Amino acid sequence: SFELTQPPSVSVSPGQTAKITCSGDALPKQYAYWYQQKPGQAPVLVILKDSERPSGIPERFSGSSSGTTVTLTISGVQAEDEADYYCQSADSSGIFVFGTGTKVTVL
Amino acid sequence: QVQLQESGPGLVKPSETLSLTCSVSGDSITGYYWSWIRQPAGKGLEWIGRIYSSGSSTYKPSLKSRVTMSVDTSKNQFYLKLISVTAADTAVYYCARGLLGELLNWGQGTVVTVNS
């Protein structure tokens, strides 16, 4: 199976933009998904198929893809966005893989 | 809206079998993929495997020899069995629903500790 690599942490001031990257060799061929997880809670899907936003997810969350890297962007970061973020993808046989996770700290 | 609820023993002895149930309410279990994911305390998410409502399953290769998933459409439930557990299997276990590659809806998670 493949691996997905994320930076361990990202720090951002309120109102600024946070960018979280996820790198993996399979990403040019497979969609990526992003999840937000707050302490003590289950993950929540915030981006699907690289750049689509599920119903109910604020517009400040967006996703993009370029080659072997996908990026989750949080524009106009709010204090409530402080959380762990995980990317996820699947290989051609349907094996899912999660990224290593990124802790977003709002300063 | 769909809701998922994990249930099962919170404590399992080493070398024994971990058995969990995910009960689905608010929608039919038919026509979706159902996954199990776990998360050791302070660590990242690990996908265990998934099962389609028809019973077809896919497992993480490193766990495949120990994992069995099943589904009961009449009860709107699906199940996880993990044999020969060790302390490394201690984690919060989540069940989740998806259509294709995503995990759209999640249960709240259940803590399973492996300890004698």
PDB file of C-alpha atoms in Angstrom:
ATOM      1  CA  SER A   1       0.000   0.000   0.000  1.00  0.00           C
ATOM      2  CA  PHE A   2       1.033   3.632  -0.237  1.00  0.00           C
ATOM      3  CA  GLU A   3       1.765   6.372   2.292  1.00  0.00           C
ATOM      4  CA  LEU A   4       0.406   9.870   2.761  1.00  0.00           C
ATOM      5  CA  THR A   5       2.668  12.421   4.442  1.00  0.00           C
ATOM      6  CA  GLN A   6       1.503  15.573   6.211  1.00  0.00           C
ATOM      7  CA  PRO A   7       3.383  18.212   8.241  1.00  0.00           C
ATOM      8  CA  PRO A   8       2.969  17.522  11.976  1.00  0.00           C
ATOM      9  CA  SER A   9       1.810  21.018  12.779  1.00  0.00           C
ATOM     10  CA  VAL A  10       0.676  24.311  11.288  1.00  0.00           C
ATOM     11  CA  SER A  11       0.221  27.534  13.249  1.00  0.00           C
ATOM     12  CA  VAL A  12      -1.885  30.437  12.041  1.00  0.00           C
ATOM     13  CA  SER A  13      -3.279  33.673  13.433  1.00  0.00           C
ATOM     14  CA  PRO A  14      -7.033  34.300  13.416  1.00  0.00           C
ATOM     15  CA  GLY A  15      -8.231  35.670  10.091  1.00  0.00           C
ATOM     16  CA  GLN A  16      -5.184  34.409   8.221  1.00  0.00           C
ATOM     17  CA  THR A  17      -4.947  31.464   5.803  1.00  0.00           C
ATOM     18  CA  ALA A  18      -3.814  27.991   6.776  1.00  0.00           C
ATOM     19  CA  LYS A  19      -2.521  25.567   4.162  1.00  0.00           C
ATOM     20  CA  ILE A  20      -2.076  21.880   4.985  1.00  0.00           C
ATOM     21  CA  THR A  21      -0.346  19.640   2.481  1.00  0.00           C
ATOM     22  CA  CYS A  22      -0.600  15.903   1.935  1.00  0.00           C
ATOM     23  CA  SER A  23       1.853  14.098  -0.306  1.00  0.00           C
ATOM     24  CA  GLY A  24       1.715  10.629  -1.788  1.00  0.00           C
ATOM     25  CA  ASP A  25       2.607   8.831  -4.988  1.00  0.00           C
ATOM     26  CA  ALA A  26      -0.946   7.587  -5.517  1.00  0.00           C
ATOM     27  CA  LEU A  27      -2.554  11.026  -5.399  1.00  0.00           C
ATOM     28  CA  PRO A  28      -2.319  11.804  -9.133  1.00  0.00           C
ATOM     29  CA  LYS A  29      -4.518   8.766  -9.752  1.00  0.00           C
ATOM     30  CA  GLN A  30      -6.789   8.707  -6.714  1.00  0.00           C
ATOM     31  CA  TYR A  31      -9.039  11.243  -5.044  1.00  0.00           C
ATOM     32  CA  ALA A  32      -8.150  12.700  -1.671  1.00  0.00           C
ATOM     33  CA  TYR A  33     -10.455  13.417   1.229  1.00  0.00           C
ATOM     34  CA  TRP A  34      -9.922  15.623   4.299  1.00  0.00           C
ATOM     35  CA  TYR A  35     -11.215  15.186   7.837  1.00  0.00           C
ATOM     36  CA  GLN A  36     -11.274  17.540  10.820  1.00  0.00           C
ATOM     37  CA  GLN A  37     -11.028  15.999  14.287  1.00  0.00           C
ATOM     38  CA  LYS A  38     -11.458  17.991  17.477  1.00  0.00           C
ATOM     39  CA  PRO A  39     -10.372  16.553  20.846  1.00  0.00           C
ATOM     40  CA  GLY A  40     -12.631  13.798  22.078  1.00  0.00           C
ATOM     41  CA  GLN A  41     -14.754  13.843  18.929  1.00  0.00           C
ATOM     42  CA  ALA A  42     -15.119  11.700  15.838  1.00  0.00           C
ATOM     43  CA  PRO A  43     -13.606  13.003  12.591  1.00  0.00           C
ATOM     44  CA  VAL A  44     -15.768  15.076  10.267  1.00  0.00           C
ATOM     45  CA  LEU A  45     -15.396  15.035   6.476  1.00  0.00           C
ATOM     46  CA  VAL A  46     -14.619  18.573   5.266  1.00  0.00           C
ATOM     47  CA  ILE A  47     -13.446  17.948   1.681  1.00  0.00           C
ATOM     48  CA  LEU A  48     -14.187  15.073  -0.727  1.00  0.00           C
ATOM     49  CA  LYS A  49     -12.842  14.212  -4.158  1.00  0.00           C
ATOM     50  CA  ASP A  50      -9.915  16.640  -3.790  1.00  0.00           C
ATOM     51  CA  SER A  51     -11.973  19.839  -3.777  1.00  0.00           C
ATOM     52  CA  GLU A  52     -15.690  19.298  -3.108  1.00  0.00           C
ATOM     53  CA  ARG A  53     -17.270  20.572   0.068  1.00  0.00           C
ATOM     54  CA  PRO A  54     -19.921  18.407   1.759  1.00  0.00           C
ATOM     55  CA  SER A  55     -23.166  20.007   2.766  1.00  0.00           C
ATOM     56  CA  GLY A  56     -22.816  22.074   5.922  1.00  0.00           C
ATOM     57  CA  ILE A  57     -19.066  22.689   5.669  1.00  0.00           C
ATOM     58  CA  PRO A  58     -18.172  26.409   5.692  1.00  0.00           C
ATOM     59  CA  GLU A  59     -16.917  27.977   2.465  1.00  0.00           C
ATOM     60  CA  ARG A  60     -13.616  28.897   4.096  1.00  0.00           C
ATOM     61  CA  PHE A  61     -12.582  25.247   3.678  1.00  0.00           C
ATOM     62  CA  SER A  62     -11.273  24.415   0.205  1.00  0.00           C
ATOM     63  CA  GLY A  63      -9.149  21.743  -1.404  1.00  0.00           C
ATOM     64  CA  SER A  64      -6.832  21.539  -4.380  1.00  0.00           C
ATOM     65  CA  SER A  65      -4.605  19.018  -6.086  1.00  0.00           C
ATOM     66  CA  SER A  66      -1.351  19.232  -8.008  1.00  0.00           C
ATOM     67  CA  GLY A  67       0.622  16.162  -8.936  1.00  0.00           C
ATOM     68  CA  THR A  68       1.530  14.115  -5.907  1.00  0.00           C
ATOM     69  CA  THR A  69       0.332  16.776  -3.433  1.00  0.00           C
ATOM     70  CA  VAL A  70      -3.119  17.795  -2.291  1.00  0.00           C
ATOM     71  CA  THR A  71      -3.742  20.847  -0.156  1.00  0.00           C
ATOM     72  CA  LEU A  72      -6.431  21.803   2.327  1.00  0.00           C
ATOM     73  CA  THR A  73      -6.809  25.565   2.646  1.00  0.00           C
ATOM     74  CA  ILE A  74      -8.654  27.271   5.475  1.00  0.00           C
ATOM     75  CA  SER A  75      -9.246  30.910   4.607  1.00  0.00           C
ATOM     76  CA  GLY A  76     -10.008  33.408   7.352  1.00  0.00           C
ATOM     77  CA  VAL A  77      -9.154  30.921  10.103  1.00  0.00           C
ATOM     78  CA  GLN A  78     -11.342  31.030  13.184  1.00  0.00           C
ATOM     79  CA  ALA A  79     -10.570  29.803  16.691  1.00  0.00           C
ATOM     80  CA  GLU A  80     -13.029  26.937  16.189  1.00  0.00           C
ATOM     81  CA  ASP A  81     -10.869  25.597  13.347  1.00  0.00           C
ATOM     82  CA  GLU A  82      -8.189  24.518  15.805  1.00  0.00           C
ATOM     83  CA  ALA A  83      -8.121  20.741  15.381  1.00  0.00           C
ATOM     84  CA  ASP A  84      -6.259  17.803  13.881  1.00  0.00           C
ATOM     85  CA  TYR A  85      -6.660  17.370  10.142  1.00  0.00           C
ATOM     86  CA  TYR A  86      -6.171  14.114   8.244  1.00  0.00           C
ATOM     87  CA  CYS A  87      -6.036  13.439   4.537  1.00  0.00           C
ATOM     88  CA  GLN A  88      -7.187  10.075   3.204  1.00  0.00           C
ATOM     89  CA  SER A  89      -7.116   8.278  -0.092  1.00  0.00           C
ATOM     90  CA  ALA A  90      -7.507   4.776  -1.480  1.00  0.00           C
ATOM     91  CA  ASP A  91      -5.538   2.616  -3.845  1.00  0.00           C
ATOM     92  CA  SER A  92      -6.947   0.855  -6.898  1.00  0.00           C
ATOM     93  CA  SER A  93      -7.913  -2.231  -4.851  1.00  0.00           C
ATOM     94  CA  GLY A  94      -9.962  -0.197  -2.396  1.00  0.00           C
ATOM     95  CA  ILE A  95      -7.463  -0.118   0.450  1.00  0.00           C
ATOM     96  CA  PHE A  96      -7.879   3.144   2.366  1.00  0.00           C
ATOM     97  CA  VAL A  97      -4.932   5.031   3.830  1.00  0.00           C
ATOM     98  CA  PHE A  98      -4.900   8.012   6.179  1.00  0.00           C
ATOM     99  CA  GLY A  99      -2.257  10.673   6.257  1.00  0.00           C
ATOM    100  CA  THR A 100      -0.065  11.182   9.299  1.00  0.00           C
ATOM    101  CA  GLY A 101      -2.195  14.066  10.550  1.00  0.00           C
ATOM    102  CA  THR A 102      -1.585  17.790  11.067  1.00  0.00           C
ATOM    103  CA  LYS A 103      -2.352  19.735  14.229  1.00  0.00           C
ATOM    104  CA  VAL A 104      -3.602  23.212  13.400  1.00  0.00           C
ATOM    105  CA  THR A 105      -3.033  25.735  16.154  1.00  0.00           C
ATOM    106  CA  VAL A 106      -4.782  29.101  16.070  1.00  0.00           C
ATOM    107  CA  LEU A 107      -2.484  31.582  17.770  1.00  0.00           C
TER     108      LEU A 107
ATOM    109  CA  GLN B   1     -30.263  11.746   9.188  1.00  0.00           C
ATOM    110  CA  VAL B   2     -28.205   8.616   9.580  1.00  0.00           C
ATOM    111  CA  GLN B   3     -26.687   7.805  12.960  1.00  0.00           C
ATOM    112  CA  LEU B   4     -24.078   5.166  13.765  1.00  0.00           C
ATOM    113  CA  GLN B   5     -23.457   3.705  17.210  1.00  0.00           C
ATOM    114  CA  GLU B   6     -20.623   1.382  18.142  1.00  0.00           C
ATOM    115  CA  SER B   7     -21.074  -1.127  20.954  1.00  0.00           C
ATOM    116  CA  GLY B   8     -19.136  -3.966  22.514  1.00  0.00           C
ATOM    117  CA  PRO B   9     -16.908  -4.895  25.437  1.00  0.00           C
ATOM    118  CA  GLY B  10     -14.611  -2.125  26.620  1.00  0.00           C
ATOM    119  CA  LEU B  11     -12.062  -4.589  27.945  1.00  0.00           C
ATOM    120  CA  VAL B  12     -10.646  -7.605  26.129  1.00  0.00           C
ATOM    121  CA  LYS B  13      -7.966  -9.968  27.393  1.00  0.00           C
ATOM    122  CA  PRO B  14      -4.781 -10.518  25.389  1.00  0.00           C
ATOM    123  CA  SER B  15      -5.013 -13.341  22.828  1.00  0.00           C
ATOM    124  CA  GLU B  16      -8.815 -13.189  22.872  1.00  0.00           C
ATOM    125  CA  THR B  17     -11.244 -11.857  20.251  1.00  0.00           C
ATOM    126  CA  LEU B  18     -12.458  -8.271  20.019  1.00  0.00           C
ATOM    127  CA  SER B  19     -16.064  -8.101  18.795  1.00  0.00           C
ATOM    128  CA  LEU B  20     -17.843  -4.852  18.008  1.00  0.00           C
ATOM    129  CA  THR B  21     -21.246  -3.977  16.569  1.00  0.00           C
ATOM    130  CA  CYS B  22     -22.180  -0.845  14.660  1.00  0.00           C
ATOM    131  CA  SER B  23     -25.911  -0.111  14.736  1.00  0.00           C
ATOM    132  CA  VAL B  24     -27.245   2.123  11.974  1.00  0.00           C
ATOM    133  CA  SER B  25     -30.392   4.205  12.350  1.00  0.00           C
ATOM    134  CA  GLY B  26     -32.091   6.790  10.158  1.00  0.00           C
ATOM    135  CA  ASP B  27     -31.319   5.049   6.868  1.00  0.00           C
ATOM    136  CA  SER B  28     -30.991   1.593   5.362  1.00  0.00           C
ATOM    137  CA  ILE B  29     -27.662  -0.183   5.522  1.00  0.00           C
ATOM    138  CA  THR B  30     -28.233  -1.312   1.932  1.00  0.00           C
ATOM    139  CA  GLY B  31     -26.293   0.345  -0.865  1.00  0.00           C
ATOM    140  CA  TYR B  32     -23.397   1.721   1.150  1.00  0.00           C
ATOM    141  CA  TYR B  33     -19.880   0.809   2.225  1.00  0.00           C
ATOM    142  CA  TRP B  34     -19.316   0.421   5.959  1.00  0.00           C
ATOM    143  CA  SER B  35     -15.873   0.873   7.459  1.00  0.00           C
ATOM    144  CA  TRP B  36     -14.096   0.334  10.736  1.00  0.00           C
ATOM    145  CA  ILE B  37     -11.335   2.747  11.772  1.00  0.00           C
ATOM    146  CA  ARG B  38      -9.330   2.865  14.976  1.00  0.00           C
ATOM    147  CA  GLN B  39      -7.217   5.435  16.777  1.00  0.00           C
ATOM    148  CA  PRO B  40      -4.800   4.662  19.636  1.00  0.00           C
ATOM    149  CA  ALA B  41      -4.690   7.349  22.286  1.00  0.00           C
ATOM    150  CA  GLY B  42      -2.718  10.354  21.062  1.00  0.00           C
ATOM    151  CA  LYS B  43      -2.085   8.820  17.650  1.00  0.00           C
ATOM    152  CA  GLY B  44      -3.469   8.986  14.143  1.00  0.00           C
ATOM    153  CA  LEU B  45      -6.316   7.250  12.376  1.00  0.00           C
ATOM    154  CA  GLU B  46      -5.914   3.698  11.061  1.00  0.00           C
ATOM    155  CA  TRP B  47      -8.366   2.200   8.571  1.00  0.00           C
ATOM    156  CA  ILE B  48      -9.118  -1.435   9.402  1.00  0.00           C
ATOM    157  CA  GLY B  49     -11.367  -2.378   6.498  1.00  0.00           C
ATOM    158  CA  ARG B  50     -14.791  -2.038   4.973  1.00  0.00           C
ATOM    159  CA  ILE B  51     -17.733  -4.135   3.898  1.00  0.00           C
ATOM    160  CA  TYR B  52     -20.405  -3.465   1.309  1.00  0.00           C
ATOM    161  CA  SER B  53     -24.014  -4.134   2.209  1.00  0.00           C
ATOM    162  CA  SER B  54     -23.883  -7.221  -0.038  1.00  0.00           C
ATOM    163  CA  GLY B  55     -21.148  -8.689   2.179  1.00  0.00           C
ATOM    164  CA  SER B  56     -18.116  -8.051  -0.029  1.00  0.00           C
ATOM    165  CA  SER B  57     -15.203  -6.911   2.127  1.00  0.00           C
ATOM    166  CA  THR B  58     -11.732  -5.361   1.876  1.00  0.00           C
ATOM    167  CA  TYR B  59      -9.241  -5.312   4.724  1.00  0.00           C
ATOM    168  CA  LYS B  60      -6.007  -3.504   5.499  1.00  0.00           C
ATOM    169  CA  PRO B  61      -3.324  -5.966   4.380  1.00  0.00           C
ATOM    170  CA  SER B  62      -1.408  -5.937   7.677  1.00  0.00           C
ATOM    171  CA  LEU B  63      -4.583  -6.827   9.624  1.00  0.00           C
ATOM    172  CA  LYS B  64      -6.192  -9.132   7.098  1.00  0.00           C
ATOM    173  CA  SER B  65      -5.165 -12.366   8.831  1.00  0.00           C
ATOM    174  CA  ARG B  66      -6.935 -11.310  12.047  1.00  0.00           C
ATOM    175  CA  VAL B  67      -9.997  -9.373  10.829  1.00  0.00           C
ATOM    176  CA  THR B  68     -13.478 -10.454   9.822  1.00  0.00           C
ATOM    177  CA  MET B  69     -16.308  -8.084   9.013  1.00  0.00           C
ATOM    178  CA  SER B  70     -19.927  -9.038   8.457  1.00  0.00           C
ATOM    179  CA  VAL B  71     -23.260  -7.334   7.908  1.00  0.00           C
ATOM    180  CA  ASP B  72     -26.844  -8.106   8.898  1.00  0.00           C
ATOM    181  CA  THR B  73     -29.217  -6.087   6.735  1.00  0.00           C
ATOM    182  CA  SER B  74     -32.266  -7.324   8.657  1.00  0.00           C
ATOM    183  CA  LYS B  75     -30.906  -5.725  11.820  1.00  0.00           C
ATOM    184  CA  ASN B  76     -29.277  -2.742  10.084  1.00  0.00           C
ATOM    185  CA  GLN B  77     -26.023  -3.656  11.789  1.00  0.00           C
ATOM    186  CA  PHE B  78     -22.504  -4.558  10.800  1.00  0.00           C
ATOM    187  CA  TYR B  79     -19.757  -6.157  12.815  1.00  0.00           C
ATOM    188  CA  LEU B  80     -16.018  -6.348  13.445  1.00  0.00           C
ATOM    189  CA  LYS B  81     -14.116  -9.322  14.804  1.00  0.00           C
ATOM    190  CA  LEU B  82     -10.409  -9.059  15.514  1.00  0.00           C
ATOM    191  CA  ILE B  83      -8.733 -12.195  16.793  1.00  0.00           C
ATOM    192  CA  SER B  84      -5.590 -12.717  18.853  1.00  0.00           C
ATOM    193  CA  VAL B  85      -5.544  -9.182  20.234  1.00  0.00           C
ATOM    194  CA  THR B  86      -2.572  -7.605  21.964  1.00  0.00           C
ATOM    195  CA  ALA B  87      -2.009  -4.323  23.781  1.00  0.00           C
ATOM    196  CA  ALA B  88      -1.280  -2.758  20.376  1.00  0.00           C
ATOM    197  CA  ASP B  89      -4.980  -3.178  19.531  1.00  0.00           C
ATOM    198  CA  THR B  90      -6.008  -0.828  22.351  1.00  0.00           C
ATOM    199  CA  ALA B  91      -7.724   2.134  20.703  1.00  0.00           C
ATOM    200  CA  VAL B  92     -10.914   4.055  20.080  1.00  0.00           C
ATOM    201  CA  TYR B  93     -12.798   2.138  17.406  1.00  0.00           C
ATOM    202  CA  TYR B  94     -15.052   4.020  15.002  1.00  0.00           C
ATOM    203  CA  CYS B  95     -17.546   2.788  12.435  1.00  0.00           C
ATOM    204  CA  ALA B  96     -18.285   4.922   9.393  1.00  0.00           C
ATOM    205  CA  ARG B  97     -20.412   5.030   6.236  1.00  0.00           C
ATOM    206  CA  GLY B  98     -19.358   5.924   2.717  1.00  0.00           C
ATOM    207  CA  LEU B  99     -20.482   5.645  -0.871  1.00  0.00           C
ATOM    208  CA  LEU B 100     -17.163   5.387  -2.665  1.00  0.00           C
ATOM    209  CA  GLY B 101     -13.846   6.676  -1.352  1.00  0.00           C
ATOM    210  CA  GLU B 102     -15.111   8.876   1.419  1.00  0.00           C
ATOM    211  CA  LEU B 103     -16.109   8.288   5.048  1.00  0.00           C
ATOM    212  CA  LEU B 104     -19.088  10.615   5.262  1.00  0.00           C
ATOM    213  CA  ASN B 105     -20.788   9.634   8.489  1.00  0.00           C
ATOM    214  CA  TRP B 106     -19.060   8.444  11.660  1.00  0.00           C
ATOM    215  CA  GLY B 107     -20.109   6.940  14.951  1.00  0.00           C
ATOM    216  CA  GLN B 108     -18.957   8.564  18.186  1.00  0.00           C
ATOM    217  CA  GLY B 109     -16.399   5.816  18.804  1.00  0.00           C
ATOM    218  CA  THR B 110     -15.961   3.217  21.508  1.00  0.00           C
ATOM    219  CA  VAL B 111     -12.884   2.660  23.642  1.00  0.00           C
ATOM    220  CA  VAL B 112     -11.442  -0.845  23.658  1.00  0.00           C
ATOM    221  CA  THR B 113      -8.634  -1.724  26.050  1.00  0.00           C
ATOM    222  CA  VAL B 114      -6.656  -4.939  25.768  1.00  0.00           C
ATOM    223  CA  ASN B 115      -5.483  -5.913  29.224  1.00  0.00           C
ATOM    224  CA  SER B 116      -5.519  -8.972  31.435  1.00  0.00           C
TER     225      SER B 116
END
